[in-house]
Coordinates of C-alpha atoms in Angstrom, one line a residue:
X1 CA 69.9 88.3 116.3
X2 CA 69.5 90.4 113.1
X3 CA 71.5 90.4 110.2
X4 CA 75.0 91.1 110.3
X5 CA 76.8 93.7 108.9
X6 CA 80.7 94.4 108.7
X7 CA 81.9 97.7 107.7
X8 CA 84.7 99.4 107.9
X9 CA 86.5 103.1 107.1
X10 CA 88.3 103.7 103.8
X11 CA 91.8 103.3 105.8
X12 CA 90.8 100.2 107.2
X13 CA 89.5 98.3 104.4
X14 CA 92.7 96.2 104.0
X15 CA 92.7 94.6 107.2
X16 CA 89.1 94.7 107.7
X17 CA 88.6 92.4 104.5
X18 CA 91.0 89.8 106.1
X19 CA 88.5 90.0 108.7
X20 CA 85.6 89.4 106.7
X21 CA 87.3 87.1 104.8
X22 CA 87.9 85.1 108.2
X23 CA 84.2 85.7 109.0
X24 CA 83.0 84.1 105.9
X25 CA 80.9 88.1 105.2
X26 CA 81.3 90.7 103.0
X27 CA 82.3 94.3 103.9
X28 CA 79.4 96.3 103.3
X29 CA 79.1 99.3 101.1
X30 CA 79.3 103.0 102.7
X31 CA 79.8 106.1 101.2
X32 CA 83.5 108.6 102.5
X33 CA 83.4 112.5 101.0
X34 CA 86.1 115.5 101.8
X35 CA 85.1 118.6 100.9
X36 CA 86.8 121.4 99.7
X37 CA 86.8 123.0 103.4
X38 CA 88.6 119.7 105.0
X39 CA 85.2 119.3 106.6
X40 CA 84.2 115.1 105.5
X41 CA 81.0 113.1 105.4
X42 CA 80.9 109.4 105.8
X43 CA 77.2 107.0 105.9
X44 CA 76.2 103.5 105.2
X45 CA 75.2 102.8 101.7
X46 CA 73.7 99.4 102.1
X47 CA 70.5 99.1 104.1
X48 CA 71.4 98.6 108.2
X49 CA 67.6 99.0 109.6
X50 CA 67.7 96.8 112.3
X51 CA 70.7 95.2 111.5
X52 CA 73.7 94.2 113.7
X53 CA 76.5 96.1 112.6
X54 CA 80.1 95.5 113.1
X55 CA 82.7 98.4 112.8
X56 CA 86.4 97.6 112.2
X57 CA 88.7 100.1 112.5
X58 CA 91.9 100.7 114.4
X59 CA 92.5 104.3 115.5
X60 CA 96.3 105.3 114.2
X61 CA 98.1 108.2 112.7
X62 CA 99.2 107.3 109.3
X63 CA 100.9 109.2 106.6
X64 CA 97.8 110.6 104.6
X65 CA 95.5 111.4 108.2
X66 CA 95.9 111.9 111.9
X67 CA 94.7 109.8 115.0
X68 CA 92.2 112.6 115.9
X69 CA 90.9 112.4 111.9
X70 CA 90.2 109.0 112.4
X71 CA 88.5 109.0 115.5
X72 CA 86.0 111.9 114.4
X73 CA 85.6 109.7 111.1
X74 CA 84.4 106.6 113.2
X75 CA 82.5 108.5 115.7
X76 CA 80.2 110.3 112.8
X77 CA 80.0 107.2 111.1
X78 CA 78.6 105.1 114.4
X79 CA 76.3 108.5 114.4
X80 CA 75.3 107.9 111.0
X81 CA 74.3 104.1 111.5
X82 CA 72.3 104.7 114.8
X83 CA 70.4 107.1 112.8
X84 CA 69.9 104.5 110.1
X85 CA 68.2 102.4 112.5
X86 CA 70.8 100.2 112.9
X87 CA 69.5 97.5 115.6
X88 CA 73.3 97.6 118.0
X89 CA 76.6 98.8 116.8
X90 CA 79.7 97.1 118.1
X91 CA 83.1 99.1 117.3
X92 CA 86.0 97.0 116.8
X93 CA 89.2 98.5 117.3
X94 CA 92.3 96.5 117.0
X95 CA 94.4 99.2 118.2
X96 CA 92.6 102.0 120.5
X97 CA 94.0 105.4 120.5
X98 CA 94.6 107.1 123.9
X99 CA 95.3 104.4 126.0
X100 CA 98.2 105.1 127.6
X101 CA 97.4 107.7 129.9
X102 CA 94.5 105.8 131.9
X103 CA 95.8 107.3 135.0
X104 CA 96.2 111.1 136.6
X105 CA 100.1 111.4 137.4
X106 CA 100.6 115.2 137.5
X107 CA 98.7 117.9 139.0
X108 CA 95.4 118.7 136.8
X109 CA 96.4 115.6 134.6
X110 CA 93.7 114.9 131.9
X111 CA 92.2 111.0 131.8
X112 CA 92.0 110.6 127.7
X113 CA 90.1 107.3 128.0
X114 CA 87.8 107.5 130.3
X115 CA 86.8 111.1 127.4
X116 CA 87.2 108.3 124.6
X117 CA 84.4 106.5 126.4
X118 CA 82.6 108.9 126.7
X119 CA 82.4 109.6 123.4
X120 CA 81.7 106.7 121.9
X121 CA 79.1 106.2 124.1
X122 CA 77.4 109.3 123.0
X123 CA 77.3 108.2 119.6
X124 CA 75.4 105.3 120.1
X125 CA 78.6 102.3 120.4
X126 CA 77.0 99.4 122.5
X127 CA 80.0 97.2 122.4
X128 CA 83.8 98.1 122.0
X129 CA 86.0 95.6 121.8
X130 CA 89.8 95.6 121.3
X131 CA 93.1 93.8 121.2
X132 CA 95.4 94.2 124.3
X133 CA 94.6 97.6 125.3
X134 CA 97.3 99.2 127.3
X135 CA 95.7 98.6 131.0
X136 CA 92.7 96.0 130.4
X137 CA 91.6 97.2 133.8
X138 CA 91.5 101.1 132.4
X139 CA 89.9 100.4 129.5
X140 CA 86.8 98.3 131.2
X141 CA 86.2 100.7 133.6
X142 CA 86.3 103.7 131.5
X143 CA 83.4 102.2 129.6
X144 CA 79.6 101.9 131.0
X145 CA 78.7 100.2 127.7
X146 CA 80.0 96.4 127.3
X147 CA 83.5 95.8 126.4
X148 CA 85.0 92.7 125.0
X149 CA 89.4 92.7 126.0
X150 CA 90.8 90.4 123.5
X151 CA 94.2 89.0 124.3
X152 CA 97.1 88.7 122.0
X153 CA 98.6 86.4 124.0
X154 CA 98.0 83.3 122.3
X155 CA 99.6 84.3 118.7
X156 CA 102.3 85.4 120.1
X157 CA 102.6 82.0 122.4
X158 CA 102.3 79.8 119.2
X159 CA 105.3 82.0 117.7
X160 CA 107.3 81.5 120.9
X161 CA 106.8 77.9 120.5
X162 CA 107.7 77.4 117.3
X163 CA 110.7 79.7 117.6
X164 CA 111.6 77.4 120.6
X165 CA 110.7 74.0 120.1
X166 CA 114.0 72.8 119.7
X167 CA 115.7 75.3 121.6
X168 CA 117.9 73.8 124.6
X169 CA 119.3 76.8 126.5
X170 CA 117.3 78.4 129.2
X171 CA 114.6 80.5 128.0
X172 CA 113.3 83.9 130.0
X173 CA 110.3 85.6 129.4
X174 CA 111.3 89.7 130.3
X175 CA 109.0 92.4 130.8
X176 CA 110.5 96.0 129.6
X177 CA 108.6 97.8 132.6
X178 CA 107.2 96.8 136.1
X179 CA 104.1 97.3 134.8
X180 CA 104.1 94.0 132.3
X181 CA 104.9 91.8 134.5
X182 CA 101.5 90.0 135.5
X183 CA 101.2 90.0 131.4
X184 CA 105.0 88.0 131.2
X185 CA 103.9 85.8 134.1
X186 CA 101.1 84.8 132.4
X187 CA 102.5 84.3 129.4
X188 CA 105.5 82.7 131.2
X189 CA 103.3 79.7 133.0
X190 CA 101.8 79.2 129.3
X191 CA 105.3 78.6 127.3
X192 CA 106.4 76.7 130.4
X193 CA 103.4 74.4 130.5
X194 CA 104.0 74.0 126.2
X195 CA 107.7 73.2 126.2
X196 CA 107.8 71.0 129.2
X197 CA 110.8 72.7 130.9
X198 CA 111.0 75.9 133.0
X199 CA 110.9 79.1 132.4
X200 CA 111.8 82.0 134.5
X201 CA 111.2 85.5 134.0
X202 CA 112.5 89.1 134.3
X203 CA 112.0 92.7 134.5
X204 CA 113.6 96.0 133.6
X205 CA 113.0 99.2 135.8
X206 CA 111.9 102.1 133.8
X207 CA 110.8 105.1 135.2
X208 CA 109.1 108.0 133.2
X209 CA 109.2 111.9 133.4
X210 CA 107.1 113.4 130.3
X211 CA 109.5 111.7 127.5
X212 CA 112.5 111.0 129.4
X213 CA 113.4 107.4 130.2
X214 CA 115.5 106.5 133.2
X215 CA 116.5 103.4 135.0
X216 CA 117.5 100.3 133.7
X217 CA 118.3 97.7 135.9
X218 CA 117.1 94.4 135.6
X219 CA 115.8 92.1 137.8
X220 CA 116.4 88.3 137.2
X221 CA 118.9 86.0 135.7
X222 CA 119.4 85.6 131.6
X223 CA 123.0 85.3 131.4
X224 CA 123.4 82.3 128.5
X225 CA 119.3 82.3 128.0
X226 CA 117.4 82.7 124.8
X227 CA 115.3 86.1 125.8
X228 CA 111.9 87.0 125.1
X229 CA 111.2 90.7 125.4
X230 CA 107.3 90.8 125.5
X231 CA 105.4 93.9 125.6
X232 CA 101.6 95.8 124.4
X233 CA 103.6 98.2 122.1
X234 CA 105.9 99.1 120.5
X235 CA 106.1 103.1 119.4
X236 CA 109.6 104.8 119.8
X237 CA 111.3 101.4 120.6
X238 CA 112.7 103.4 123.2
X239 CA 111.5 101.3 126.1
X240 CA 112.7 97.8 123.6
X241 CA 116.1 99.2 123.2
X242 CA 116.5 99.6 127.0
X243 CA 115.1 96.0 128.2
X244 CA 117.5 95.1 125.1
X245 CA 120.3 96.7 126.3
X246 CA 119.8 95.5 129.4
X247 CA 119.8 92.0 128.9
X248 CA 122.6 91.9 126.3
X249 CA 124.6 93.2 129.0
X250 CA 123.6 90.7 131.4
X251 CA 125.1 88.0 129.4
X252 CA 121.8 87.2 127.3
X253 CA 123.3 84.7 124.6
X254 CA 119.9 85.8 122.0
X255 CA 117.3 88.6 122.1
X256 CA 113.5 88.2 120.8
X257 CA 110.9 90.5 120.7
X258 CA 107.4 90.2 121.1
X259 CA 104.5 92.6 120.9
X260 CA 100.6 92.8 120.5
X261 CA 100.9 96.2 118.8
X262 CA 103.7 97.8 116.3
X263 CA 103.1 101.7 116.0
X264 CA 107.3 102.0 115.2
X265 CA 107.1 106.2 115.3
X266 CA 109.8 108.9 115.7
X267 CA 113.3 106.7 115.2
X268 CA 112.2 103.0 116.4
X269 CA 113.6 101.7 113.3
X270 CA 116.7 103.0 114.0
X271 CA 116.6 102.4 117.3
X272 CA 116.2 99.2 117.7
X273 CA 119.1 98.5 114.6
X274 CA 121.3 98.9 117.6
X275 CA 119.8 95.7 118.8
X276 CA 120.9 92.6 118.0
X277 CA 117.2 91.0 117.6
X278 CA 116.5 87.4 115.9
X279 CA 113.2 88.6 115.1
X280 CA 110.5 91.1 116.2
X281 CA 107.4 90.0 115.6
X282 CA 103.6 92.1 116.5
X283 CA 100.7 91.5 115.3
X284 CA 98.6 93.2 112.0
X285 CA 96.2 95.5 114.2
X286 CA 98.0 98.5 112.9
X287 CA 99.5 98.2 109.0
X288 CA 102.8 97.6 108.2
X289 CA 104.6 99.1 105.8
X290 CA 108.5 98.1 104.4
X291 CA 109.2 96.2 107.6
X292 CA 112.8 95.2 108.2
X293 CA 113.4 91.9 106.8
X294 CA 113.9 90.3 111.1
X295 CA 110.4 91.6 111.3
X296 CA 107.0 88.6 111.4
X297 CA 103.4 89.9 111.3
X298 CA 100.9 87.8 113.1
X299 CA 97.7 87.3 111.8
X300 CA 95.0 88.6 114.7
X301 CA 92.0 89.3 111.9
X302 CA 90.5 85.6 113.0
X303 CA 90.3 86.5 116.0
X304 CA 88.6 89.8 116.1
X305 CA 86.3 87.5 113.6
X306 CA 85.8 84.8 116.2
X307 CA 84.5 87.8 118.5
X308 CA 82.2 89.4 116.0
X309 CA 80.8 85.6 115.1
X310 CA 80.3 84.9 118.6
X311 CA 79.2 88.6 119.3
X312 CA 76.5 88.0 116.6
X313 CA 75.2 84.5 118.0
X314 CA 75.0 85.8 121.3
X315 CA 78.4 83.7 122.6
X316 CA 80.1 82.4 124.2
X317 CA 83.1 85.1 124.3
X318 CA 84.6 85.6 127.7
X319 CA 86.9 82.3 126.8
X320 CA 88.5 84.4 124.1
X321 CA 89.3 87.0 126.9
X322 CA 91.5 84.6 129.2

């Protein structure tokens, strides 16, 4: 393969130098201009003629641009590098905007990433990859180009075991909705296997209408058990709070909180203040600012640089996706 190159968006830079600091490469050099219009102009400024170029950027409304901002940033900047000659262009997006409606549940219902796709797609992308996109089986089939799922699963496993190491009351693994339940399970057989003891898991019914949550029963046994409350996101902390709540009431002797992604909008702060967590811990796809002091950041930038070494020397990388 070609030379590499790693680049990422102004916004991104922080996170993407950890990644190229994991992946033993410099960030290369490219050019961001806003004009006096709002209209903006982004391109390469070091040579990427057939070169294989990496793009690292997660898609996020912060407080200085919106999600949509971003995404028309990357998407004229993958532009810019196909027209550079750029020999393939992989976009690496820790967290990937629009993923959580995947599916049509109301009459004339729009399907957001399966238009993301198509986007991208247009512009040239010839490999996505991301970190535990909301429904892995979504985002695969919304793409015709290759797509590379990685899992968060095994940070998250090596905090759970050194949280619980020592730890001898029961320990369930709970999912906040029906529909993270294979994840728990999986993750469930994993800490099991680790510690050498069972574990059991647990779910909380949710059901949706636009943004009202209702439900709220849970499912399984935690009365006197250490609790791990594992989910893909964490926005309002709604959908925490309620698993939370749940549990506590159930007799749960000590709540934990888990999550690939931390987008904490709207009130989640606040919301989950009501909750008496030991810890929360996501990973760094998405920058954290002032978290509270229970909160842990996990590092995931060496594994999107595994991917992009492996990308690059043509594999193997489907091990990094079980």
């Amino acid at each position: 393969m070609s030379r590499l190159k790693l680049f990422s968006l102004d916004t991104g830079a922080d996170f993407a130098g950890r990644v190229a600091a994991a992946l033993g490469e410099p960030l290369a050099r490219h050019e961001e201009r806003c004009f006096a219009d709002g209209e903006h102009k982004v391109r390469p400024l070091d040579d990427v003629e057939g070169a294989d170029v990496f793009l690292v950027q997660s898609l996020y409304r912060d407080r200085c641009s919106s999600v949509d901002e971003k995404l028309l940033r990357c998407l004229f900047f993958i532009g810019a590098l196909r027209d550079a000659g750029a020999a393939r262009i992989t976009a690496v997006i820790p967290y990937l905007c629009y993923g959580r409606k995947d599916r049509r549940t109301k009459l004339r219902d729009p399907l957001p990433t399966r238009y993301l796709a198509s986007l991208f797609e247009a512009m040239g992308t010839q490999v996505v990859v991301t970190l535990e996109a909301h429904n892995q089986a979504a985002f695969e089939n919304a793409f015709r180009c290759r797509t590379l799922h990685l899992l968060a699963e095994p940070l998250l496993l090596e905090f759970a075991i050194r949280r619980l190491a020592s730890e001898q009351r029961s320990v369930v693994v709970l999912s906040p909705d029906e529909g993270g339940i294979k994840r728990v399970e999986k993750l469930r057989q994993a800490l099991s296997e680790r510690l050498g003891r069972p574990v059991t898991t647990a779910f909380v019914e949710k059901h949706r209408d636009g943004e009202r949550l209702s439900g709220g029963t849970l499912v399984g046994e935690v009365r006197g058990a250490v609790v791990l409350i594992v989910d893909d996101l964490i926005a309002s902390g709604a959908t925490l709070y309620r698993a939370g709540e749940a549990a506590q009431k159930a007799g749960a002797q000590s709540l934990l909180a888990l999550a690939s992604h931390g987008q904490f909008s709207a009130d989640a702060y606040t919301n989950l203040a009501h909750l008496p967590l030991e810890v929360v811990a996501i990973t760094n796809s998405l920058p954290q600012l002032d978290l509270p002091e229970h909160f842990q950041l996990l590092d995931c930038a060496p594994l999107l640089a595994e991917a992009i070494r492996r990308l690059h020397d043509s594999g193997p990388v489907s091990e990094l996706t079980l």
